[in-house]
Tab-separated table of C-alpha atoms in Angstrom:
chain	number	residue	atom	x	y	z
A	11	UNK	CA	-6.261	26.366	26.075
A	12	UNK	CA	-7.073	26.755	22.362
A	13	UNK	CA	-3.421	27.414	21.606
A	14	UNK	CA	-2.413	24.229	23.447
A	15	UNK	CA	-5.021	22.241	21.537
A	16	UNK	CA	-3.735	23.606	18.228
A	17	UNK	CA	-0.177	22.752	19.244
A	18	UNK	CA	-1.195	19.234	20.285
A	19	UNK	CA	-3.067	18.760	17.023
A	20	UNK	CA	-0.055	19.921	15.026
A	21	UNK	CA	2.336	17.673	16.946
A	22	UNK	CA	0.010	14.729	16.369
A	23	UNK	CA	-0.027	15.510	12.647
A	24	UNK	CA	3.777	15.692	12.648
A	25	UNK	CA	3.994	12.338	14.454
A	26	UNK	CA	1.589	10.595	12.087
A	27	UNK	CA	3.205	12.156	9.024
A	28	UNK	CA	6.631	11.054	10.218
A	29	UNK	CA	5.479	7.474	10.719
A	30	UNK	CA	3.830	7.326	7.293
A	31	UNK	CA	6.778	9.010	5.610
A	32	UNK	CA	9.254	6.591	7.169
A	33	UNK	CA	7.258	3.668	5.843
A	34	UNK	CA	6.848	5.263	2.405
A	35	UNK	CA	10.590	5.866	2.138
A	36	UNK	CA	11.216	2.250	3.131
A	37	UNK	CA	8.932	1.101	0.307
A	38	UNK	CA	10.648	3.408	-2.185
A	39	UNK	CA	14.041	2.096	-1.100
A	40	UNK	CA	12.840	-1.458	-1.666
A	41	UNK	CA	11.734	-0.517	-5.182
A	42	UNK	CA	15.148	0.999	-5.897
A	43	UNK	CA	16.858	-2.088	-4.490
A	44	UNK	CA	14.873	-4.258	-6.899
A	45	UNK	CA	15.960	-2.065	-9.819
A	46	UNK	CA	19.590	-2.211	-8.689
A	47	UNK	CA	19.418	-5.973	-8.304
A	48	UNK	CA	18.014	-6.379	-11.806
A	49	UNK	CA	20.508	-3.909	-13.279
A	50	UNK	CA	23.494	-5.795	-11.846
A	51	UNK	CA	22.216	-9.211	-12.873
A	52	UNK	CA	23.984	-10.888	-15.748
A	53	UNK	CA	20.690	-11.711	-17.482
A	54	UNK	CA	19.718	-8.057	-17.906
A	55	UNK	CA	22.980	-6.133	-18.089
A	56	UNK	CA	23.080	-3.783	-21.093
A	57	UNK	CA	19.849	-5.242	-22.444
A	58	UNK	CA	16.912	-3.473	-24.059
A	59	UNK	CA	14.670	-5.125	-21.461
A	60	UNK	CA	16.608	-3.443	-18.652
A	61	UNK	CA	16.420	-0.059	-20.384
A	62	UNK	CA	12.658	-0.417	-20.766
A	63	UNK	CA	12.289	-1.393	-17.101
A	64	UNK	CA	14.303	1.609	-15.919
A	65	UNK	CA	12.313	3.979	-18.147
A	66	UNK	CA	9.090	2.667	-16.631
A	67	UNK	CA	10.109	2.515	-13.001
A	68	UNK	CA	12.347	5.520	-12.314
A	69	UNK	CA	9.711	8.182	-13.158
A	70	UNK	CA	7.244	6.402	-10.849
A	71	UNK	CA	9.760	6.265	-8.001
A	72	UNK	CA	10.648	9.939	-8.519
A	73	UNK	CA	6.971	10.925	-8.459
A	74	UNK	CA	6.324	8.988	-5.248
A	75	UNK	CA	9.422	10.467	-3.608
A	76	UNK	CA	8.272	13.992	-4.506
A	77	UNK	CA	4.852	13.297	-2.969
A	78	UNK	CA	6.482	11.943	0.198
A	79	UNK	CA	8.743	14.997	0.500
A	80	UNK	CA	5.781	17.335	0.030
A	81	UNK	CA	3.867	15.580	2.809
A	82	UNK	CA	6.893	15.802	5.107
A	83	UNK	CA	7.209	19.541	4.491
A	84	UNK	CA	3.503	20.140	5.176
A	85	UNK	CA	2.417	17.749	7.943
A	86	UNK	CA	-0.970	19.336	8.558
A	87	UNK	CA	-3.972	17.522	7.185
A	88	UNK	CA	-4.874	18.480	3.616
A	89	UNK	CA	-7.780	17.563	1.350
A	90	UNK	CA	-7.255	14.291	-0.486
A	91	UNK	CA	-6.676	14.552	-4.232
A	92	UNK	CA	-8.607	12.231	-6.546
A	93	UNK	CA	-7.277	10.670	-9.745
A	94	UNK	CA	-8.625	8.467	-12.495
A	95	UNK	CA	-8.918	4.902	-11.195
A	96	UNK	CA	-7.782	3.571	-14.573
A	97	UNK	CA	-4.626	5.703	-14.598
A	98	UNK	CA	-3.834	4.769	-10.989
A	99	UNK	CA	-4.327	1.059	-11.706
A	100	UNK	CA	-2.051	1.181	-14.754
A	101	UNK	CA	0.664	2.932	-12.730
A	102	UNK	CA	0.595	0.537	-9.769
A	103	UNK	CA	0.575	-2.437	-12.148
A	104	UNK	CA	3.699	-1.147	-13.911
A	105	UNK	CA	5.384	-0.399	-10.597
A	106	UNK	CA	5.240	-4.014	-9.435
A	107	UNK	CA	5.368	-5.708	-12.829
A	108	UNK	CA	8.987	-6.783	-12.368
A	109	UNK	CA	8.357	-8.323	-8.927
A	110	UNK	CA	6.018	-11.107	-9.944
A	111	UNK	CA	2.838	-9.592	-8.514
A	112	UNK	CA	-0.323	-10.763	-10.305
A	113	UNK	CA	-2.824	-8.037	-11.228
A	114	UNK	CA	-6.339	-9.128	-12.147
A	115	UNK	CA	-8.123	-7.148	-14.887
A	116	UNK	CA	-9.645	-4.103	-13.187
A	117	UNK	CA	-13.432	-3.959	-13.019
A	118	UNK	CA	-14.056	-0.226	-12.789
A	119	UNK	CA	-16.144	2.380	-14.572
A	120	UNK	CA	-14.312	4.417	-17.196
A	121	UNK	CA	-14.917	7.633	-15.240
A	122	UNK	CA	-14.212	6.192	-11.764
A	123	UNK	CA	-11.930	8.223	-9.487
A	124	UNK	CA	-10.203	7.329	-6.242
A	125	UNK	CA	-8.183	9.065	-3.479
A	126	UNK	CA	-4.602	8.764	-4.710
A	127	UNK	CA	-2.645	9.161	-1.475
A	128	UNK	CA	-4.819	6.631	0.353
A	129	UNK	CA	-4.662	3.991	-2.377
A	130	UNK	CA	-0.913	4.544	-2.866
A	131	UNK	CA	-0.235	4.072	0.837
A	132	UNK	CA	-2.490	1.055	1.313
A	133	UNK	CA	-1.371	-0.705	-1.871
A	134	UNK	CA	2.316	-0.229	-1.071
A	135	UNK	CA	1.903	-1.474	2.495
A	136	UNK	CA	-0.115	-4.536	1.556
A	137	UNK	CA	1.957	-5.529	-1.472
A	138	UNK	CA	5.276	-5.054	0.324
A	139	UNK	CA	4.085	-7.134	3.276
A	140	UNK	CA	2.931	-9.887	0.916
A	141	UNK	CA	6.265	-9.827	-0.936
A	142	UNK	CA	8.105	-10.094	2.392
A	143	UNK	CA	5.990	-13.147	3.195
A	144	UNK	CA	6.808	-14.626	-0.211
A	145	UNK	CA	10.521	-14.200	0.507
A	146	UNK	CA	10.072	-16.213	3.712
A	147	UNK	CA	7.645	-18.680	2.111
A	148	UNK	CA	8.855	-19.418	-1.443
A	149	UNK	CA	6.086	-20.278	-3.869
A	150	UNK	CA	3.595	-17.846	-2.345
A	151	UNK	CA	1.541	-16.043	-4.987
A	152	UNK	CA	0.600	-12.378	-4.540
A	153	UNK	CA	-2.526	-11.086	-6.270
A	154	UNK	CA	-4.055	-7.601	-6.498
A	155	UNK	CA	-7.535	-6.692	-7.715
A	156	UNK	CA	-9.591	-3.520	-8.094
A	157	UNK	CA	-13.347	-3.808	-8.397
A	158	UNK	CA	-15.444	-0.684	-8.189
A	159	UNK	CA	-13.995	1.250	-5.254
A	160	UNK	CA	-12.607	-1.843	-3.534
A	161	UNK	CA	-8.924	-2.780	-3.537
A	162	UNK	CA	-7.836	-6.269	-2.477
A	163	UNK	CA	-4.375	-7.732	-1.966
A	164	UNK	CA	-4.217	-11.466	-1.318
A	165	UNK	CA	-1.565	-14.138	-1.000
A	166	UNK	CA	-1.432	-17.914	-0.826
A	167	UNK	CA	0.891	-18.034	2.170
A	168	UNK	CA	0.299	-18.831	5.809
A	169	UNK	CA	-2.437	-17.169	7.848
A	170	UNK	CA	-1.685	-14.167	10.051
A	171	UNK	CA	-1.211	-15.579	13.586
A	172	UNK	CA	-4.180	-15.015	15.904
A	173	UNK	CA	-1.946	-13.174	18.368
A	174	UNK	CA	-1.294	-10.546	15.674
A	175	UNK	CA	-4.613	-10.627	13.807
A	176	UNK	CA	-6.623	-9.770	16.943
A	177	UNK	CA	-5.075	-6.306	17.253
A	178	UNK	CA	-4.050	-5.770	13.652
A	179	UNK	CA	-5.148	-2.425	12.129
A	180	UNK	CA	-6.428	-1.214	15.521
A	181	UNK	CA	-3.080	-0.464	17.158
A	182	UNK	CA	0.631	-0.446	16.293
A	183	UNK	CA	1.942	-3.998	16.628
A	184	UNK	CA	5.549	-5.059	17.027
A	185	UNK	CA	6.082	-7.540	14.212
A	186	UNK	CA	9.149	-8.707	12.328
A	187	UNK	CA	6.917	-9.455	9.338
A	188	UNK	CA	6.064	-5.837	8.576
A	189	UNK	CA	2.524	-5.855	9.959
A	190	UNK	CA	3.095	-3.054	12.475
A	191	UNK	CA	2.962	0.734	12.256
A	192	UNK	CA	2.573	0.879	8.481
A	193	UNK	CA	-0.774	-0.927	8.368
A	194	UNK	CA	-2.002	0.887	11.476
A	195	UNK	CA	-1.309	4.254	9.869
A	196	UNK	CA	-2.905	3.084	6.611
A	197	UNK	CA	-6.027	1.995	8.507
A	198	UNK	CA	-6.319	5.389	10.188
A	199	UNK	CA	-5.842	7.162	6.875
A	200	UNK	CA	-8.579	4.977	5.386
A	201	UNK	CA	-11.030	5.912	8.137
A	202	UNK	CA	-10.320	9.609	7.624
A	203	UNK	CA	-11.119	9.200	3.913
A	204	UNK	CA	-14.384	7.301	4.380
A	205	UNK	CA	-12.888	3.855	3.791
A	206	UNK	CA	-12.132	0.847	5.929
A	207	UNK	CA	-9.079	-1.400	5.773
A	208	UNK	CA	-9.701	-4.923	7.013
A	209	UNK	CA	-8.331	-8.443	7.056
A	210	UNK	CA	-11.131	-9.969	5.012
A	211	UNK	CA	-9.918	-13.583	4.821
A	212	UNK	CA	-7.317	-15.228	7.037
A	213	UNK	CA	-6.542	-18.885	6.610
A	214	UNK	CA	-3.568	-20.865	5.379
A	215	UNK	CA	-3.415	-20.597	1.601
A	216	UNK	CA	-5.763	-17.614	1.434
A	217	UNK	CA	-5.005	-14.334	3.175
A	218	UNK	CA	-6.771	-11.248	1.852
A	219	UNK	CA	-6.694	-7.612	2.952
A	220	UNK	CA	-9.376	-5.321	1.543
A	221	UNK	CA	-9.765	-1.547	1.307
A	222	UNK	CA	-13.481	-0.834	1.089
A	223	UNK	CA	-15.665	2.234	1.137
A	224	UNK	CA	-17.469	2.433	4.487
A	225	UNK	CA	-20.876	1.513	3.011
A	226	UNK	CA	-19.400	-1.495	1.211
A	227	UNK	CA	-17.490	-2.540	4.314
A	228	UNK	CA	-20.652	-2.426	6.442
A	229	UNK	CA	-22.579	-4.504	3.914
A	230	UNK	CA	-19.724	-7.020	3.768
A	231	UNK	CA	-19.706	-7.343	7.552
A	232	UNK	CA	-23.491	-7.814	7.688
A	233	UNK	CA	-23.348	-10.633	5.142
A	234	UNK	CA	-20.975	-12.717	7.254
């Protein structure tokens, strides 16, 4: 019986790792596509601006790909690694700088640290979904903020439909807009790390997802 439980636990870890890895690779591919699009554009070809962009972005993509490969090779659960919140914020800001994402000045303590894998996964999922919405709804603004241990990604597009919002983050949802397995896996990862991922605001012109520490999330829910 114990052996079967261990096997089931391992298979579950493999399944969850595969789902997360697939989504991570999709995000990395989108980042590379953006670089390729910029590189082939007449405005940037052979320019110093393009060279600077490539020097900034390629090391970040390579680092994220290495992390994804490592997770794929070792699907069992491992302790989360923590990094400087300031360093993480600078890196994610640079990563999406060329895609028109607005980053508010971070409001964090100088010595603050955060779980890197969790924040990488959640930020990529939320930002990519918002950028996909912007592609379908031109003029939509995408904003990201980090205050204390709370990460928020908001957009000025249309609200998430009630039929999707009701089950969002609680179960995988079939959605052409990218709100399916990726966010579900991110929500589960958040819970395992003592955080909560939630749709904090949902109305036309103001849609905001928030990653909050469990204590902060509970206080936020009580204040509503």
